[in-house]
Amino acid sequence: MKKALALLLAALLLLSGAALAEEEGITLRFIRVGNDTAETNFWATVIEDYEAANPGITIEYISGQDQDAMLNTMFAANLAPDVIGGGIASLPQRASMGQYIPLDDYFAEWDEGSDMVERVLQNGYYDGTLYALGYSVTPYVFAYRIDLLEEAGLEVPTTWEELKEAALALTVRDENGVVTRAGFAFPMSGGNMVEYDVFVFGNGGLFMDEDSNPTLDTAEALEAFEFLETFLADVNIPYDNNDINPFLTGNAAMTLINNVALRPILENEEYAGKVGVSAPPTNGTAATFCGCNMLFIGRDCQHPEEAFDFITFALSPEIELRRAEMLNVPVVRTSLLEEYNAMDPYNAVRSDCVQNGISMPATVWSPQFMTIRNELIQKVLFGESDPATALSEAQEKLEEEIEFL
């Protein structure tokens, strides 16, 4: 990794020298989180169209496995990219370090800004300043097997109690009592266990108050754990959310899942007409987790107006609809919702999940929250601690770590 970053830095120095030698033309360097083939191919079409429409501007696309490490190296060398496509988790830390430039003035002059879905737009704010525009949202949806529910004579669950009833009814065990088909698949470990967050949000809870204080230890969070403890062990096939969800292989009847991650089973002919999507069952509050990738302008950008123009091009109606078709992600412009919803029977559900979506806490202590929240969930699910004690200890630990930030 160190060797790769050194090579990257050397290449950037060469490129910066070449740029200074150019008498005409502008080159904007663009890096985004991830390097998956589907989205890489999508961005290739965007860049091709933008360059064709803007002679004299070249978009240099940069990709890599570890975006954070790459960005740290580039910012340290004062050679950060002009446009950065990153997750919401990066916003508080990098904005507070001055690595992203404010976009308020540019946004005020963009006559299409009012068309942004408000929930998505708000994700780009930190400490009252707009630093990014969301371009790709990933709501967690409730996926279920239509055929299995029909065979059992059950309706699609919309409440916690209905979920529990259906999960118990749809679980299949072998002769030794081992679950071979989960009634409801829920991860026991993972990188960012937002599946638990969905239950907290659906119970009216949040993890941060209006003053940006952490609120891990709440009645809503405790009730979410207590509910899961009443049935999860009897209906689940344990898995890590970094691995394949059992639902995708036909080994679960229901699950909570990232909308994009659901795509393989939706495209699998074996399950054609057998998979449905709805908003997650709740305990009274319509809410789910929704991730958001956003476009930022780096502090070293010498052409911020052109960089913002590229960002707005990437959010234009034509590109938005292309992204929806190629990547199966919801649109982020209000005027496109009707057309997007008509593209697929379940797109209206996806749109609603974006409207009701809640992201990670927009605060500098978000990374610490994620680590401590994951530890908390695993302690409870593996029986190492009771929920009340685990929540109290997690709250105390997070508050202590925040004091040293």
Tab-separated table of C-alpha atoms in Angstrom:
chain	number	residue	atom	x	y	z
A	1	MET	CA	0.000	0.000	0.000
A	2	LYS	CA	2.795	2.468	0.893
A	3	LYS	CA	4.565	1.735	-2.395
A	4	ALA	CA	1.334	2.236	-4.331
A	5	LEU	CA	0.695	5.573	-2.625
A	6	ALA	CA	4.244	6.697	-3.346
A	7	LEU	CA	3.785	5.858	-7.018
A	8	LEU	CA	0.490	7.718	-6.999
A	9	LEU	CA	2.122	10.797	-5.512
A	10	ALA	CA	4.893	10.711	-8.112
A	11	ALA	CA	2.339	10.448	-10.881
A	12	LEU	CA	0.385	13.373	-9.468
A	13	LEU	CA	3.504	15.520	-9.338
A	14	LEU	CA	4.171	14.778	-12.988
A	15	LEU	CA	0.586	15.563	-13.893
A	16	SER	CA	0.623	18.825	-11.961
A	17	GLY	CA	3.771	19.870	-13.819
A	18	ALA	CA	2.187	19.010	-17.126
A	19	ALA	CA	-0.876	21.039	-16.232
A	20	LEU	CA	1.226	24.087	-15.456
A	21	ALA	CA	2.902	23.765	-18.830
A	22	GLU	CA	-0.412	23.780	-20.672
A	23	GLU	CA	-1.323	27.102	-22.212
A	24	GLU	CA	-4.856	26.102	-23.090
A	25	GLY	CA	-7.458	23.785	-21.638
A	26	ILE	CA	-8.478	22.755	-18.151
A	27	THR	CA	-8.036	19.358	-16.550
A	28	LEU	CA	-10.242	18.409	-13.613
A	29	ARG	CA	-9.151	15.385	-11.616
A	30	PHE	CA	-12.030	13.281	-10.297
A	31	ILE	CA	-11.884	10.485	-7.741
A	32	ARG	CA	-14.813	8.538	-6.328
A	33	VAL	CA	-15.312	6.011	-3.569
A	34	GLY	CA	-15.127	2.411	-4.818
A	35	ASN	CA	-13.975	0.946	-8.101
A	36	ASP	CA	-16.778	-1.432	-9.036
A	37	THR	CA	-17.164	-2.112	-12.732
A	38	ALA	CA	-20.792	-1.052	-13.132
A	39	GLU	CA	-20.347	2.415	-11.676
A	40	THR	CA	-16.970	2.866	-13.340
A	41	ASN	CA	-18.655	2.206	-16.682
A	42	PHE	CA	-21.428	4.647	-15.803
A	43	TRP	CA	-18.981	7.440	-14.977
A	44	ALA	CA	-17.109	6.774	-18.215
A	45	THR	CA	-20.273	7.696	-20.123
A	46	VAL	CA	-20.771	10.835	-18.012
A	47	ILE	CA	-17.205	11.988	-18.574
A	48	GLU	CA	-17.410	11.311	-22.312
A	49	ASP	CA	-20.617	13.340	-22.610
A	50	TYR	CA	-19.319	16.197	-20.466
A	51	GLU	CA	-16.084	16.520	-22.411
A	52	ALA	CA	-18.017	16.474	-25.691
A	53	ALA	CA	-20.262	19.267	-24.453
A	54	ASN	CA	-17.384	21.279	-22.973
A	55	PRO	CA	-14.428	21.459	-25.393
A	56	GLY	CA	-11.252	22.439	-23.603
A	57	ILE	CA	-12.138	20.664	-20.361
A	58	THR	CA	-10.746	17.206	-19.656
A	59	ILE	CA	-11.893	15.003	-16.777
A	60	GLU	CA	-9.114	12.788	-15.454
A	61	TYR	CA	-10.691	9.844	-13.643
A	62	ILE	CA	-8.811	8.368	-10.667
A	63	SER	CA	-9.785	5.112	-8.983
A	64	GLY	CA	-8.324	2.977	-6.233
A	65	GLN	CA	-9.151	0.480	-3.523
A	66	ASP	CA	-8.491	2.669	-0.477
A	67	GLN	CA	-9.857	6.130	-1.189
A	68	ASP	CA	-9.171	7.478	2.297
A	69	ALA	CA	-5.479	6.580	2.133
A	70	MET	CA	-5.200	8.036	-1.362
A	71	LEU	CA	-6.898	11.273	-0.337
A	72	ASN	CA	-4.747	11.629	2.772
A	73	THR	CA	-1.629	11.354	0.631
A	74	MET	CA	-2.942	13.763	-1.978
A	75	PHE	CA	-4.087	16.383	0.536
A	76	ALA	CA	-0.741	16.152	2.338
A	77	ALA	CA	0.999	16.945	-0.934
A	78	ASN	CA	-1.468	19.755	-1.749
A	79	LEU	CA	-2.469	17.799	-4.841
A	80	ALA	CA	-5.974	16.742	-3.901
A	81	PRO	CA	-8.465	16.031	-6.704
A	82	ASP	CA	-10.753	18.759	-7.960
A	83	VAL	CA	-13.935	16.707	-7.619
A	84	ILE	CA	-14.314	13.993	-4.995
A	85	GLY	CA	-17.097	11.440	-4.918
A	86	GLY	CA	-17.270	10.164	-1.352
A	87	GLY	CA	-19.565	8.877	1.339
A	88	ILE	CA	-21.341	11.002	3.899
A	89	ALA	CA	-19.063	9.676	6.654
A	90	SER	CA	-16.141	11.667	5.252
A	91	LEU	CA	-17.954	15.006	5.393
A	92	PRO	CA	-17.560	16.130	9.034
A	93	GLN	CA	-13.890	15.212	9.396
A	94	ARG	CA	-12.636	16.552	6.077
A	95	ALA	CA	-14.849	19.642	6.127
A	96	SER	CA	-13.645	20.540	9.623
A	97	MET	CA	-10.045	20.178	8.357
A	98	GLY	CA	-10.745	22.538	5.476
A	99	GLN	CA	-10.243	19.861	2.834
A	100	TYR	CA	-13.613	20.455	1.164
A	101	ILE	CA	-14.618	23.920	-0.001
A	102	PRO	CA	-18.064	25.405	0.805
A	103	LEU	CA	-20.542	25.242	-2.060
A	104	ASP	CA	-23.168	27.687	-0.779
A	105	ASP	CA	-22.346	30.465	-3.256
A	106	TYR	CA	-22.185	28.130	-6.247
A	107	PHE	CA	-25.394	26.395	-5.206
A	108	ALA	CA	-27.209	29.726	-4.821
A	109	GLU	CA	-26.454	30.508	-8.457
A	110	TRP	CA	-27.584	27.101	-9.749
A	111	ASP	CA	-31.126	27.642	-10.978
A	112	GLU	CA	-31.992	23.943	-10.653
A	113	GLY	CA	-30.935	23.566	-7.032
A	114	SER	CA	-34.492	23.733	-5.719
A	115	ASP	CA	-35.204	20.479	-7.572
A	116	MET	CA	-32.934	18.442	-5.285
A	117	VAL	CA	-34.760	16.032	-2.978
A	118	GLU	CA	-34.640	17.887	0.344
A	119	ARG	CA	-33.587	14.895	2.434
A	120	VAL	CA	-30.662	14.267	0.065
A	121	LEU	CA	-29.693	17.931	-0.055
A	122	GLN	CA	-29.520	18.129	3.736
A	123	ASN	CA	-26.928	15.347	3.770
A	124	GLY	CA	-24.441	17.757	2.208
A	125	TYR	CA	-24.526	20.234	5.088
A	126	TYR	CA	-22.105	20.299	7.977
A	127	ASP	CA	-22.213	22.918	10.717
A	128	GLY	CA	-24.626	25.024	8.666
A	129	THR	CA	-22.497	25.067	5.504
A	130	LEU	CA	-23.133	23.170	2.263
A	131	TYR	CA	-20.086	21.135	1.242
A	132	ALA	CA	-21.502	18.517	-1.119
A	133	LEU	CA	-24.378	17.454	-3.332
A	134	GLY	CA	-25.694	13.909	-3.074
A	135	TYR	CA	-25.646	11.933	-6.298
A	136	SER	CA	-26.214	8.314	-5.286
A	137	VAL	CA	-28.483	7.160	-2.471
A	138	THR	CA	-28.624	3.640	-1.072
A	139	PRO	CA	-31.713	3.129	1.076
A	140	TYR	CA	-32.166	-0.037	3.086
A	141	VAL	CA	-35.349	-1.761	2.007
A	142	PHE	CA	-37.342	-4.722	3.253
A	143	ALA	CA	-37.012	-7.592	0.778
A	144	TYR	CA	-39.320	-10.583	0.920
A	145	ARG	CA	-40.202	-13.713	-0.998
A	146	ILE	CA	-43.628	-13.209	-2.534
A	147	ASP	CA	-44.112	-16.923	-3.184
A	148	LEU	CA	-43.274	-17.995	0.364
A	149	LEU	CA	-45.584	-15.448	1.957
A	150	GLU	CA	-48.413	-16.513	-0.365
A	151	GLU	CA	-47.858	-20.201	0.391
A	152	ALA	CA	-48.132	-19.429	4.117
A	153	GLY	CA	-51.190	-17.232	3.607
A	154	LEU	CA	-49.422	-14.198	5.036
A	155	GLU	CA	-49.463	-10.526	4.060
A	156	VAL	CA	-46.289	-8.466	3.688
A	157	PRO	CA	-45.340	-7.378	7.230
A	158	THR	CA	-45.634	-3.675	7.968
A	159	THR	CA	-45.205	-3.765	11.769
A	160	TRP	CA	-42.715	-5.374	14.127
A	161	GLU	CA	-45.226	-7.889	15.403
A	162	GLU	CA	-46.232	-8.876	11.875
A	163	LEU	CA	-42.561	-9.340	11.034
A	164	LYS	CA	-42.058	-11.631	14.007
A	165	GLU	CA	-45.150	-13.688	13.155
A	166	ALA	CA	-44.108	-14.106	9.527
A	167	ALA	CA	-40.481	-14.881	10.374
A	168	LEU	CA	-41.451	-17.665	12.762
A	169	ALA	CA	-43.890	-19.124	10.233
A	170	LEU	CA	-41.449	-19.057	7.315
A	171	THR	CA	-38.406	-20.512	9.082
A	172	VAL	CA	-37.424	-24.017	7.971
A	173	ARG	CA	-35.312	-26.427	10.031
A	174	ASP	CA	-33.720	-29.781	9.262
A	175	GLU	CA	-34.198	-32.944	11.276
A	176	ASN	CA	-31.563	-31.745	13.750
A	177	GLY	CA	-33.315	-28.461	14.349
A	178	VAL	CA	-30.779	-26.406	12.399
A	179	VAL	CA	-32.245	-23.474	10.485
A	180	THR	CA	-31.876	-24.142	6.755
A	181	ARG	CA	-34.059	-21.261	5.601
A	182	ALA	CA	-34.145	-18.152	7.703
A	183	GLY	CA	-37.531	-16.604	8.263
A	184	PHE	CA	-35.711	-13.295	8.657
A	185	ALA	CA	-32.003	-12.838	7.885
A	186	PHE	CA	-30.163	-10.401	10.155
A	187	PRO	CA	-26.352	-10.005	10.393
A	188	MET	CA	-24.546	-10.967	13.568
A	189	SER	CA	-21.412	-9.019	12.614
A	190	GLY	CA	-20.208	-6.653	9.912
A	191	GLY	CA	-18.498	-3.454	8.911
A	192	ASN	CA	-21.371	-1.049	9.531
A	193	MET	CA	-24.359	-2.760	11.102
A	194	VAL	CA	-27.028	-0.325	10.021
A	195	GLU	CA	-29.656	-3.075	10.016
A	196	TYR	CA	-30.034	-2.448	13.748
A	197	ASP	CA	-30.314	1.267	13.037
A	198	VAL	CA	-33.384	0.566	10.894
A	199	PHE	CA	-35.162	-0.832	13.950
A	200	VAL	CA	-34.125	2.095	16.134
A	201	PHE	CA	-35.284	4.613	13.525
A	202	GLY	CA	-38.536	2.689	13.002
A	203	ASN	CA	-39.147	3.001	16.725
A	204	GLY	CA	-38.721	6.788	16.664
A	205	GLY	CA	-35.122	6.795	17.875
A	206	LEU	CA	-32.030	8.652	16.672
A	207	PHE	CA	-28.338	8.470	17.533
A	208	MET	CA	-27.671	12.202	17.795
A	209	ASP	CA	-29.662	15.047	19.329
A	210	GLU	CA	-30.124	18.597	18.025
A	211	ASP	CA	-26.962	19.712	19.822
A	212	SER	CA	-24.879	16.978	18.136
A	213	ASN	CA	-24.621	14.924	21.317
A	214	PRO	CA	-24.645	11.110	21.000
A	215	THR	CA	-27.849	9.327	21.994
A	216	LEU	CA	-27.004	5.645	21.926
A	217	ASP	CA	-28.614	4.797	25.256
A	218	THR	CA	-32.297	5.544	24.711
A	219	ALA	CA	-35.589	3.819	25.371
A	220	GLU	CA	-36.109	3.421	21.612
A	221	ALA	CA	-32.756	1.678	21.184
A	222	LEU	CA	-33.435	-0.619	24.134
A	223	GLU	CA	-36.886	-1.556	22.832
A	224	ALA	CA	-35.362	-2.416	19.443
A	225	PHE	CA	-32.964	-4.873	21.076
A	226	GLU	CA	-35.658	-6.339	23.313
A	227	PHE	CA	-37.870	-6.943	20.297
A	228	LEU	CA	-35.114	-8.655	18.297
A	229	GLU	CA	-34.289	-10.868	21.281
A	230	THR	CA	-37.831	-12.264	21.314
A	231	PHE	CA	-37.449	-14.129	18.020
A	232	LEU	CA	-34.189	-13.561	16.115
A	233	ALA	CA	-32.329	-16.589	17.462
A	234	ASP	CA	-35.211	-18.834	16.354
A	235	VAL	CA	-35.425	-17.590	12.751
A	236	ASN	CA	-31.949	-16.485	11.668
A	237	ILE	CA	-29.008	-17.900	9.746
A	238	PRO	CA	-26.074	-15.923	11.196
A	239	TYR	CA	-23.925	-14.068	8.682
A	240	ASP	CA	-21.585	-11.106	8.384
A	241	ASN	CA	-22.964	-8.170	6.406
A	242	ASN	CA	-19.683	-7.975	4.503
A	243	ASP	CA	-20.556	-11.388	3.090
A	244	ILE	CA	-23.489	-12.530	0.959
A	245	ASN	CA	-26.880	-12.108	2.587
A	246	PRO	CA	-28.630	-15.533	2.750
A	247	PHE	CA	-31.654	-13.930	1.094
A	248	LEU	CA	-29.680	-13.542	-2.134
A	249	THR	CA	-29.049	-17.286	-2.329
A	250	GLY	CA	-32.624	-18.298	-1.578
A	251	ASN	CA	-31.855	-19.232	2.031
A	252	ALA	CA	-34.006	-16.582	3.684
A	253	ALA	CA	-37.611	-15.496	3.299
A	254	MET	CA	-37.158	-11.868	4.396
A	255	THR	CA	-34.366	-9.437	5.166
A	256	LEU	CA	-33.261	-5.823	5.377
A	257	ILE	CA	-30.833	-5.003	2.590
A	258	ASN	CA	-29.103	-2.213	0.727
A	259	ASN	CA	-31.130	-1.517	-2.411
A	260	VAL	CA	-28.082	-1.939	-4.668
A	261	ALA	CA	-27.008	-5.183	-2.990
A	262	LEU	CA	-30.444	-6.633	-3.771
A	263	ARG	CA	-29.915	-6.356	-7.512
A	264	PRO	CA	-28.416	-9.856	-8.163
A	265	ILE	CA	-31.512	-11.738	-7.034
A	266	LEU	CA	-33.807	-9.342	-8.864
A	267	GLU	CA	-31.903	-10.146	-12.067
A	268	ASN	CA	-31.800	-13.896	-11.371
A	269	GLU	CA	-34.341	-15.645	-13.609
A	270	GLU	CA	-34.768	-18.381	-10.997
A	271	TYR	CA	-36.463	-15.837	-8.722
A	272	ALA	CA	-38.370	-13.883	-11.359
A	273	GLY	CA	-41.654	-12.682	-9.857
A	274	LYS	CA	-40.746	-14.146	-6.472
A	275	VAL	CA	-39.019	-11.165	-4.820
A	276	GLY	CA	-40.827	-8.125	-3.492
A	277	VAL	CA	-39.626	-4.873	-1.958
A	278	SER	CA	-41.323	-2.683	0.643
A	279	ALA	CA	-40.490	-0.175	3.338
A	280	PRO	CA	-39.125	-1.847	6.496
A	281	PRO	CA	-41.679	-2.913	9.119
A	282	THR	CA	-41.842	-0.336	11.896
A	283	ASN	CA	-43.040	0.201	15.429
A	284	GLY	CA	-44.854	3.379	14.478
A	285	THR	CA	-42.293	5.589	12.704
A	286	ALA	CA	-41.779	5.426	8.933
A	287	ALA	CA	-37.990	5.532	8.707
A	288	THR	CA	-35.025	3.533	7.445
A	289	PHE	CA	-31.294	3.881	7.010
A	290	CYS	CA	-30.176	5.547	3.787
A	291	GLY	CA	-26.568	5.950	2.750
A	292	CYS	CA	-25.520	8.756	0.434
A	293	ASN	CA	-22.509	9.273	-1.812
A	294	MET	CA	-21.823	12.904	-2.541
A	295	LEU	CA	-19.745	15.119	-4.796
A	296	PHE	CA	-17.296	17.526	-3.134
A	297	ILE	CA	-14.767	20.034	-4.442
A	298	GLY	CA	-11.292	19.650	-2.967
A	299	ARG	CA	-9.497	22.608	-1.385
A	300	ASP	CA	-6.659	22.473	-3.959
A	301	CYS	CA	-9.013	22.938	-6.894
A	302	GLN	CA	-7.870	25.776	-9.163
A	303	HIS	CA	-11.064	25.775	-11.210
A	304	PRO	CA	-13.970	25.535	-8.750
A	305	GLU	CA	-16.546	27.010	-11.145
A	306	GLU	CA	-15.785	24.357	-13.744
A	307	ALA	CA	-15.735	21.681	-11.039
A	308	PHE	CA	-19.184	22.723	-9.850
A	309	ASP	CA	-20.385	22.746	-13.447
A	310	PHE	CA	-19.243	19.121	-13.793
A	311	ILE	CA	-21.111	18.274	-10.581
A	312	THR	CA	-24.347	19.840	-11.819
A	313	PHE	CA	-23.918	18.053	-15.158
A	314	ALA	CA	-23.682	14.760	-13.245
A	315	LEU	CA	-26.966	15.707	-11.557
A	316	SER	CA	-28.758	16.749	-14.746
A	317	PRO	CA	-32.057	14.986	-15.555
A	318	GLU	CA	-30.574	12.942	-18.409
A	319	ILE	CA	-27.670	11.695	-16.292
A	320	GLU	CA	-29.890	11.074	-13.271
A	321	LEU	CA	-32.190	8.813	-15.275
A	322	ARG	CA	-29.211	7.080	-16.859
A	323	ARG	CA	-27.791	6.385	-13.391
A	324	ALA	CA	-31.146	4.965	-12.304
A	325	GLU	CA	-31.269	2.641	-15.314
A	326	MET	CA	-27.638	1.512	-15.229
A	327	LEU	CA	-27.134	1.222	-11.467
A	328	ASN	CA	-30.650	0.676	-10.099
A	329	VAL	CA	-30.420	3.627	-7.705
A	330	PRO	CA	-33.138	6.191	-6.925
A	331	VAL	CA	-33.054	9.670	-8.426
A	332	VAL	CA	-32.225	12.692	-6.293
A	333	ARG	CA	-34.298	15.288	-8.167
A	334	THR	CA	-37.941	15.846	-7.257
A	335	SER	CA	-39.051	16.511	-10.830
A	336	LEU	CA	-37.864	13.041	-11.874
A	337	LEU	CA	-39.646	11.041	-9.178
A	338	GLU	CA	-42.761	10.346	-11.248
A	339	GLU	CA	-40.757	9.154	-14.252
A	340	TYR	CA	-38.423	7.118	-12.037
A	341	ASN	CA	-41.309	5.506	-10.159
A	342	ALA	CA	-42.862	4.421	-13.479
A	343	MET	CA	-39.659	2.609	-14.491
A	344	ASP	CA	-40.184	-0.273	-12.057
A	345	PRO	CA	-43.093	-1.480	-9.876
A	346	TYR	CA	-40.987	-1.106	-6.726
A	347	ASN	CA	-39.328	2.230	-7.487
A	348	ALA	CA	-42.000	4.131	-5.567
A	349	VAL	CA	-40.968	2.131	-2.498
A	350	ARG	CA	-37.320	3.001	-3.092
A	351	SER	CA	-38.218	6.679	-3.443
A	352	ASP	CA	-40.184	6.613	-0.197
A	353	CYS	CA	-37.250	4.988	1.587
A	354	VAL	CA	-35.030	7.836	0.415
A	355	GLN	CA	-37.583	10.413	1.603
A	356	ASN	CA	-37.737	8.665	4.990
A	357	GLY	CA	-34.057	7.783	5.098
A	358	ILE	CA	-31.681	8.685	7.914
A	359	SER	CA	-27.915	8.610	7.407
A	360	MET	CA	-24.976	8.244	9.770
A	361	PRO	CA	-24.622	11.038	12.342
A	362	ALA	CA	-23.077	14.056	10.570
A	363	THR	CA	-20.422	14.706	13.166
A	364	VAL	CA	-16.689	14.288	13.684
A	365	TRP	CA	-17.363	11.431	16.085
A	366	SER	CA	-19.202	9.364	13.469
A	367	PRO	CA	-16.277	6.883	13.005
A	368	GLN	CA	-16.123	6.260	16.749
A	369	PHE	CA	-19.884	5.841	16.830
A	370	MET	CA	-19.775	3.194	14.110
A	371	THR	CA	-17.110	1.157	15.883
A	372	ILE	CA	-18.774	1.338	19.291
A	373	ARG	CA	-22.246	0.709	17.885
A	374	ASN	CA	-20.987	-2.406	16.088
A	375	GLU	CA	-19.368	-3.698	19.285
A	376	LEU	CA	-22.574	-3.006	21.177
A	377	ILE	CA	-24.738	-4.957	18.714
A	378	GLN	CA	-22.451	-7.971	18.703
A	379	LYS	CA	-22.289	-8.073	22.498
A	380	VAL	CA	-26.066	-8.225	22.675
A	381	LEU	CA	-26.614	-10.643	19.782
A	382	PHE	CA	-23.967	-13.084	21.045
A	383	GLY	CA	-25.298	-12.929	24.605
A	384	GLU	CA	-22.203	-11.307	26.073
A	385	SER	CA	-24.248	-8.552	27.693
A	386	ASP	CA	-27.852	-7.637	28.315
A	387	PRO	CA	-29.149	-4.771	26.142
A	388	ALA	CA	-29.552	-2.228	28.927
A	389	THR	CA	-26.013	-2.710	30.232
A	390	ALA	CA	-24.505	-2.787	26.735
A	391	LEU	CA	-26.249	0.441	25.746
A	392	SER	CA	-25.191	2.232	28.917
A	393	GLU	CA	-21.558	1.145	28.529
A	394	ALA	CA	-21.529	2.080	24.845
A	395	GLN	CA	-22.903	5.550	25.578
A	396	GLU	CA	-20.281	6.108	28.269
A	397	LYS	CA	-17.446	4.859	26.042
A	398	LEU	CA	-18.501	7.073	23.131
A	399	GLU	CA	-18.749	10.147	25.351
A	400	GLU	CA	-15.268	9.457	26.713
A	401	GLU	CA	-13.784	9.121	23.222
A	402	ILE	CA	-15.478	12.314	22.064
A	403	GLU	CA	-13.679	14.252	24.817
A	404	PHE	CA	-10.323	13.427	23.161
A	405	LEU	CA	-11.312	14.479	19.632
